Short mmCIF file of C-alpha atoms in Angstrom, two decimals:
data_model
loop_
_atom_site.label_atom_id
_atom_site.label_comp_id
_atom_site.label_asym_id
_atom_site.label_seq_id
_atom_site.Cartn_x
_atom_site.Cartn_y
_atom_site.Cartn_z
CA ALA A 167 0.00 0.00 0.00
CA GLN A 168 1.09 3.55 -0.64
CA THR A 169 0.45 6.88 1.05
CA VAL A 170 1.12 10.27 -0.49
CA THR A 171 1.28 13.54 1.42
CA GLN A 172 1.20 17.05 0.02
CA SER A 173 1.68 19.49 2.88
CA GLN A 174 0.93 22.67 0.93
CA PRO A 175 -2.83 23.09 0.32
CA GLU A 176 -2.20 26.34 -1.58
CA MET A 177 0.74 28.02 -3.24
CA SER A 178 1.08 31.20 -5.23
CA VAL A 179 3.83 32.52 -7.46
CA GLN A 180 4.46 35.56 -9.57
CA GLU A 181 4.28 35.04 -13.31
CA ALA A 182 7.69 34.11 -14.78
CA GLU A 183 9.02 33.08 -11.38
CA THR A 184 9.86 29.59 -10.13
CA VAL A 185 7.80 27.58 -7.66
CA THR A 186 8.35 24.23 -5.99
CA LEU A 187 5.53 21.95 -4.86
CA SER A 188 6.34 19.39 -2.17
CA CYS A 189 5.36 15.75 -1.95
CA THR A 190 6.38 12.88 0.28
CA TYR A 191 5.30 9.31 -0.10
CA ASP A 192 5.55 5.95 1.52
CA THR A 193 5.35 2.53 -0.05
CA SER A 194 6.27 -1.01 0.82
CA GLU A 195 6.80 -1.93 -2.82
CA SER A 196 10.23 -2.05 -4.38
CA ASP A 197 8.99 -1.27 -7.89
CA TYR A 198 6.84 1.84 -8.19
CA TYR A 199 6.26 4.98 -10.22
CA LEU A 200 5.69 8.58 -9.25
CA PHE A 201 3.64 11.16 -11.08
CA TRP A 202 2.57 14.76 -10.95
CA TYR A 203 -0.85 15.50 -12.43
CA LYS A 204 -2.43 18.84 -13.16
CA GLN A 205 -6.19 19.33 -12.84
CA PRO A 206 -7.39 22.64 -14.33
CA PRO A 207 -10.94 23.94 -13.81
CA SER A 208 -12.14 21.59 -16.57
CA ARG A 209 -11.23 18.79 -14.13
CA GLN A 210 -9.46 16.76 -16.82
CA MET A 211 -6.44 15.05 -15.27
CA ILE A 212 -3.32 15.96 -17.21
CA LEU A 213 -0.02 14.16 -16.71
CA VAL A 214 2.74 16.67 -16.06
CA ILE A 215 5.71 14.44 -15.41
CA ARG A 216 6.54 10.85 -14.49
CA GLN A 217 9.46 9.24 -12.66
CA GLU A 218 10.35 5.58 -12.57
CA ALA A 219 11.64 4.84 -9.06
CA TYR A 220 14.48 2.70 -10.35
CA LYS A 221 15.92 5.64 -12.27
CA GLN A 222 18.24 7.92 -10.31
CA GLN A 223 18.14 10.74 -12.83
CA ASN A 224 15.49 13.36 -12.14
CA ALA A 225 12.83 13.62 -14.84
CA THR A 226 12.37 16.87 -16.74
CA GLU A 227 9.70 18.02 -19.18
CA ASN A 228 10.37 21.49 -20.57
CA ARG A 229 9.66 23.93 -17.70
CA PHE A 230 8.79 21.13 -15.28
CA SER A 231 11.35 19.13 -13.35
CA VAL A 232 11.35 16.95 -10.27
CA ASN A 233 13.70 16.47 -7.35
CA PHE A 234 13.43 12.78 -6.56
CA GLN A 235 15.05 11.80 -3.27
CA LYS A 236 14.41 8.08 -2.98
CA ALA A 237 15.91 7.56 0.46
CA ALA A 238 13.92 10.44 1.88
CA LYS A 239 10.82 9.38 -0.11
CA SER A 240 10.46 12.88 -1.43
CA PHE A 241 9.26 13.89 -4.90
CA SER A 242 8.96 17.65 -5.39
CA LEU A 243 7.90 19.44 -8.58
CA LYS A 244 9.63 22.58 -9.78
CA ILE A 245 7.89 24.82 -12.27
CA SER A 246 10.17 27.35 -13.93
CA ASP A 247 9.06 30.52 -15.72
CA SER A 248 5.53 30.15 -14.37
CA GLN A 249 2.75 30.98 -16.81
CA LEU A 250 -0.88 31.93 -16.23
CA GLY A 251 -1.91 28.61 -17.78
CA ASP A 252 -0.10 26.74 -15.03
CA ALA A 253 -2.79 27.74 -12.53
CA ALA A 254 -4.52 24.53 -11.43
CA MET A 255 -4.70 21.85 -8.77
CA TYR A 256 -1.58 19.69 -8.75
CA PHE A 257 -1.67 16.14 -7.47
CA CYS A 258 1.31 14.00 -6.61
CA ALA A 259 0.67 10.28 -7.07
CA CYS A 260 2.42 6.98 -6.44
CA GLN A 261 1.65 3.83 -8.37
CA GLY A 262 2.53 0.38 -7.16
CA ALA A 263 1.69 -2.94 -8.74
CA GLN A 264 -2.04 -2.44 -8.30
CA LYS A 265 -3.08 1.05 -7.30
CA LEU A 266 -2.43 4.68 -8.06
CA VAL A 267 -2.70 6.70 -4.86
CA PHE A 268 -3.03 10.48 -4.90
CA GLY A 269 -1.99 13.15 -2.46
CA GLN A 270 -4.41 15.76 -1.18
CA GLY A 271 -3.45 18.26 -3.85
CA THR A 272 -1.94 21.74 -3.97
CA ARG A 273 -3.82 24.63 -5.53
CA LEU A 274 -1.39 26.79 -7.49
CA THR A 275 -2.24 30.41 -8.23
CA ILE A 276 -0.22 32.47 -10.70
CA ASN A 277 -0.15 36.21 -10.03
CA PRO A 278 0.21 38.36 -13.16
CA GLY B 277 -2.75 8.59 -28.61
CA ALA B 278 -4.08 6.86 -25.45
CA VAL B 279 -7.41 8.68 -25.35
CA VAL B 280 -10.15 7.81 -22.89
CA SER B 281 -13.69 9.13 -23.20
CA GLN B 282 -16.57 9.23 -20.75
CA HIS B 283 -20.26 9.59 -21.37
CA PRO B 284 -22.20 11.48 -20.27
CA SER B 285 -20.12 14.41 -19.10
CA TRP B 286 -22.93 15.64 -16.84
CA VAL B 287 -26.07 13.90 -15.69
CA ILE B 288 -28.90 14.90 -13.39
CA CYS B 289 -31.17 12.20 -12.05
CA LYS B 290 -33.92 11.89 -9.49
CA SER B 291 -33.37 10.19 -6.18
CA GLY B 292 -34.09 6.47 -6.38
CA THR B 293 -33.26 6.07 -10.04
CA SER B 294 -30.19 4.43 -11.56
CA VAL B 295 -27.66 6.03 -13.85
CA LYS B 296 -25.01 4.45 -16.06
CA ILE B 297 -21.67 6.06 -16.91
CA GLU B 298 -19.58 4.73 -19.80
CA CYS B 299 -15.80 4.78 -20.06
CA ARG B 300 -14.15 3.95 -23.37
CA SER B 301 -10.54 3.63 -24.46
CA LEU B 302 -10.58 4.98 -28.00
CA ASP B 303 -7.24 3.99 -29.44
CA PHE B 304 -5.89 1.23 -27.26
CA GLN B 305 -6.99 -1.93 -25.50
CA ALA B 306 -7.54 -1.40 -21.79
CA THR B 307 -6.81 -4.54 -19.84
CA THR B 308 -7.54 -2.72 -16.59
CA MET B 309 -9.89 0.16 -15.87
CA PHE B 310 -10.25 2.16 -12.70
CA TRP B 311 -13.10 4.23 -11.29
CA TYR B 312 -12.44 7.19 -9.02
CA ARG B 313 -14.68 9.55 -7.14
CA GLN B 314 -13.81 13.16 -6.42
CA PHE B 315 -15.73 15.40 -4.07
CA PRO B 316 -15.37 19.19 -4.44
CA LYS B 317 -11.95 20.48 -3.45
CA GLN B 318 -10.78 16.99 -2.59
CA SER B 319 -8.49 14.43 -4.13
CA LEU B 320 -9.35 11.40 -6.24
CA MET B 321 -10.35 8.33 -4.30
CA LEU B 322 -10.19 4.93 -5.96
CA MET B 323 -13.53 3.14 -5.89
CA ALA B 324 -12.79 -0.02 -7.82
CA THR B 325 -10.50 -1.75 -10.26
CA SER B 326 -11.83 -3.87 -13.09
CA ASN B 327 -10.10 -6.27 -15.40
CA GLU B 328 -11.68 -7.25 -18.68
CA GLY B 329 -13.86 -10.31 -18.33
CA SER B 330 -13.66 -10.61 -14.55
CA LYS B 331 -15.39 -9.15 -11.53
CA ALA B 332 -14.36 -5.77 -10.25
CA THR B 333 -12.34 -5.37 -7.07
CA TYR B 334 -13.86 -2.76 -4.80
CA GLU B 335 -12.02 -0.62 -2.28
CA GLN B 336 -12.93 -0.86 1.36
CA GLY B 337 -16.07 1.10 2.15
CA VAL B 338 -17.42 1.11 -1.41
CA GLU B 339 -20.78 -0.65 -1.72
CA LYS B 340 -20.50 -3.11 -4.58
CA ASP B 341 -24.27 -3.50 -4.84
CA LYS B 342 -24.69 0.23 -5.22
CA PHE B 343 -21.86 0.86 -7.67
CA LEU B 344 -22.07 -1.85 -10.31
CA ILE B 345 -19.05 -2.10 -12.59
CA ASN B 346 -18.94 -4.04 -15.82
CA HIS B 347 -15.81 -4.37 -17.94
CA ALA B 348 -17.25 -6.39 -20.80
CA SER B 349 -14.68 -5.61 -23.45
CA LEU B 350 -11.14 -4.31 -23.81
CA THR B 351 -12.45 -0.86 -24.70
CA LEU B 352 -15.51 -0.36 -22.50
CA SER B 353 -16.25 -0.25 -18.80
CA THR B 354 -19.48 0.96 -17.25
CA LEU B 355 -20.32 2.22 -13.78
CA THR B 356 -23.97 2.03 -12.77
CA VAL B 357 -25.05 3.94 -9.69
CA THR B 358 -28.15 2.13 -8.49
CA SER B 359 -30.91 3.76 -6.46
CA ALA B 360 -29.01 7.03 -6.44
CA HIS B 361 -29.34 9.43 -3.53
CA PRO B 362 -28.20 13.03 -3.13
CA GLU B 363 -25.09 11.91 -1.24
CA ASP B 364 -23.97 10.06 -4.40
CA SER B 365 -23.65 13.40 -6.15
CA SER B 366 -20.00 13.70 -7.09
CA PHE B 367 -17.50 13.79 -9.93
CA TYR B 368 -16.69 10.33 -11.25
CA ILE B 369 -13.49 9.76 -13.21
CA CYS B 370 -12.40 6.64 -15.03
CA SER B 371 -8.93 5.70 -16.15
CA ALA B 372 -7.55 2.92 -18.27
CA ARG B 373 -4.31 1.02 -18.41
CA GLY B 374 -3.29 -1.50 -20.99
CA LEU B 375 -1.67 -1.98 -24.31
CA ALA B 376 -1.06 1.70 -24.99
CA ARG B 377 1.68 2.91 -27.22
CA LYS B 378 3.37 4.91 -24.50
CA SER B 379 3.66 2.54 -21.57
CA SER B 380 1.94 -0.38 -19.93
CA TYR B 381 1.91 0.99 -16.38
CA GLU B 382 0.56 4.46 -16.91
CA GLN B 383 -3.13 5.23 -16.45
CA TYR B 384 -4.93 7.43 -18.95
CA PHE B 385 -7.81 9.46 -17.57
CA GLY B 386 -11.22 10.23 -18.96
CA PRO B 387 -12.65 13.75 -18.70
CA GLY B 388 -14.98 12.82 -15.86
CA THR B 389 -18.73 12.75 -15.30
CA ARG B 390 -20.54 15.09 -12.97
CA LEU B 391 -23.48 13.35 -11.30
CA THR B 392 -26.14 15.41 -9.56
CA VAL B 393 -28.92 13.56 -7.75
CA THR B 394 -31.97 15.64 -6.89
#
């Protein structure tokens, strides 16, 4: 079983600045995957970035990158050059063999 | 690629009636489909997991007789909310995992269905 904790219910950042969203997780499985999803007002879940736990290199996708600290079970998301379209709920998630478990979410506001 | 659709996107029904929500994988075969429920300003909670051709596995606390799940083919799963009551009003999201071009472990999400029970 997995648990995922996002300790920041809300975050805000100035447009063009950088923001980091925190996530910690716990799992008893040796093989697992970590994800960050974005949920805009439309409520469609959009995959932002994925990280295979067996890979040491941090994943990056354009302006989005993660800091994956396996020993500390930490998986933070950094958004660089924040844009107004980045405003949304962000969910951290951990997938084991069977289930995908989500954190509580962080609402990100972008200030123009 | 890896597109999942849901129908309807929004449904209003009267208390005591049943409503069916469809989830389809449009361009890949979904060996496993998942149903989530999301209350306002909350996270997604897994309700059940279904594998094609077999009975769904429900999470603890989810009434299997109330939330009927059928995964009859590799591209279609349905969730039927039976004898709906106002407390069943929520946002229901399906996802699918299977023989997608991108990866076999990743889940692909549908756009969700908003259910309002009056």
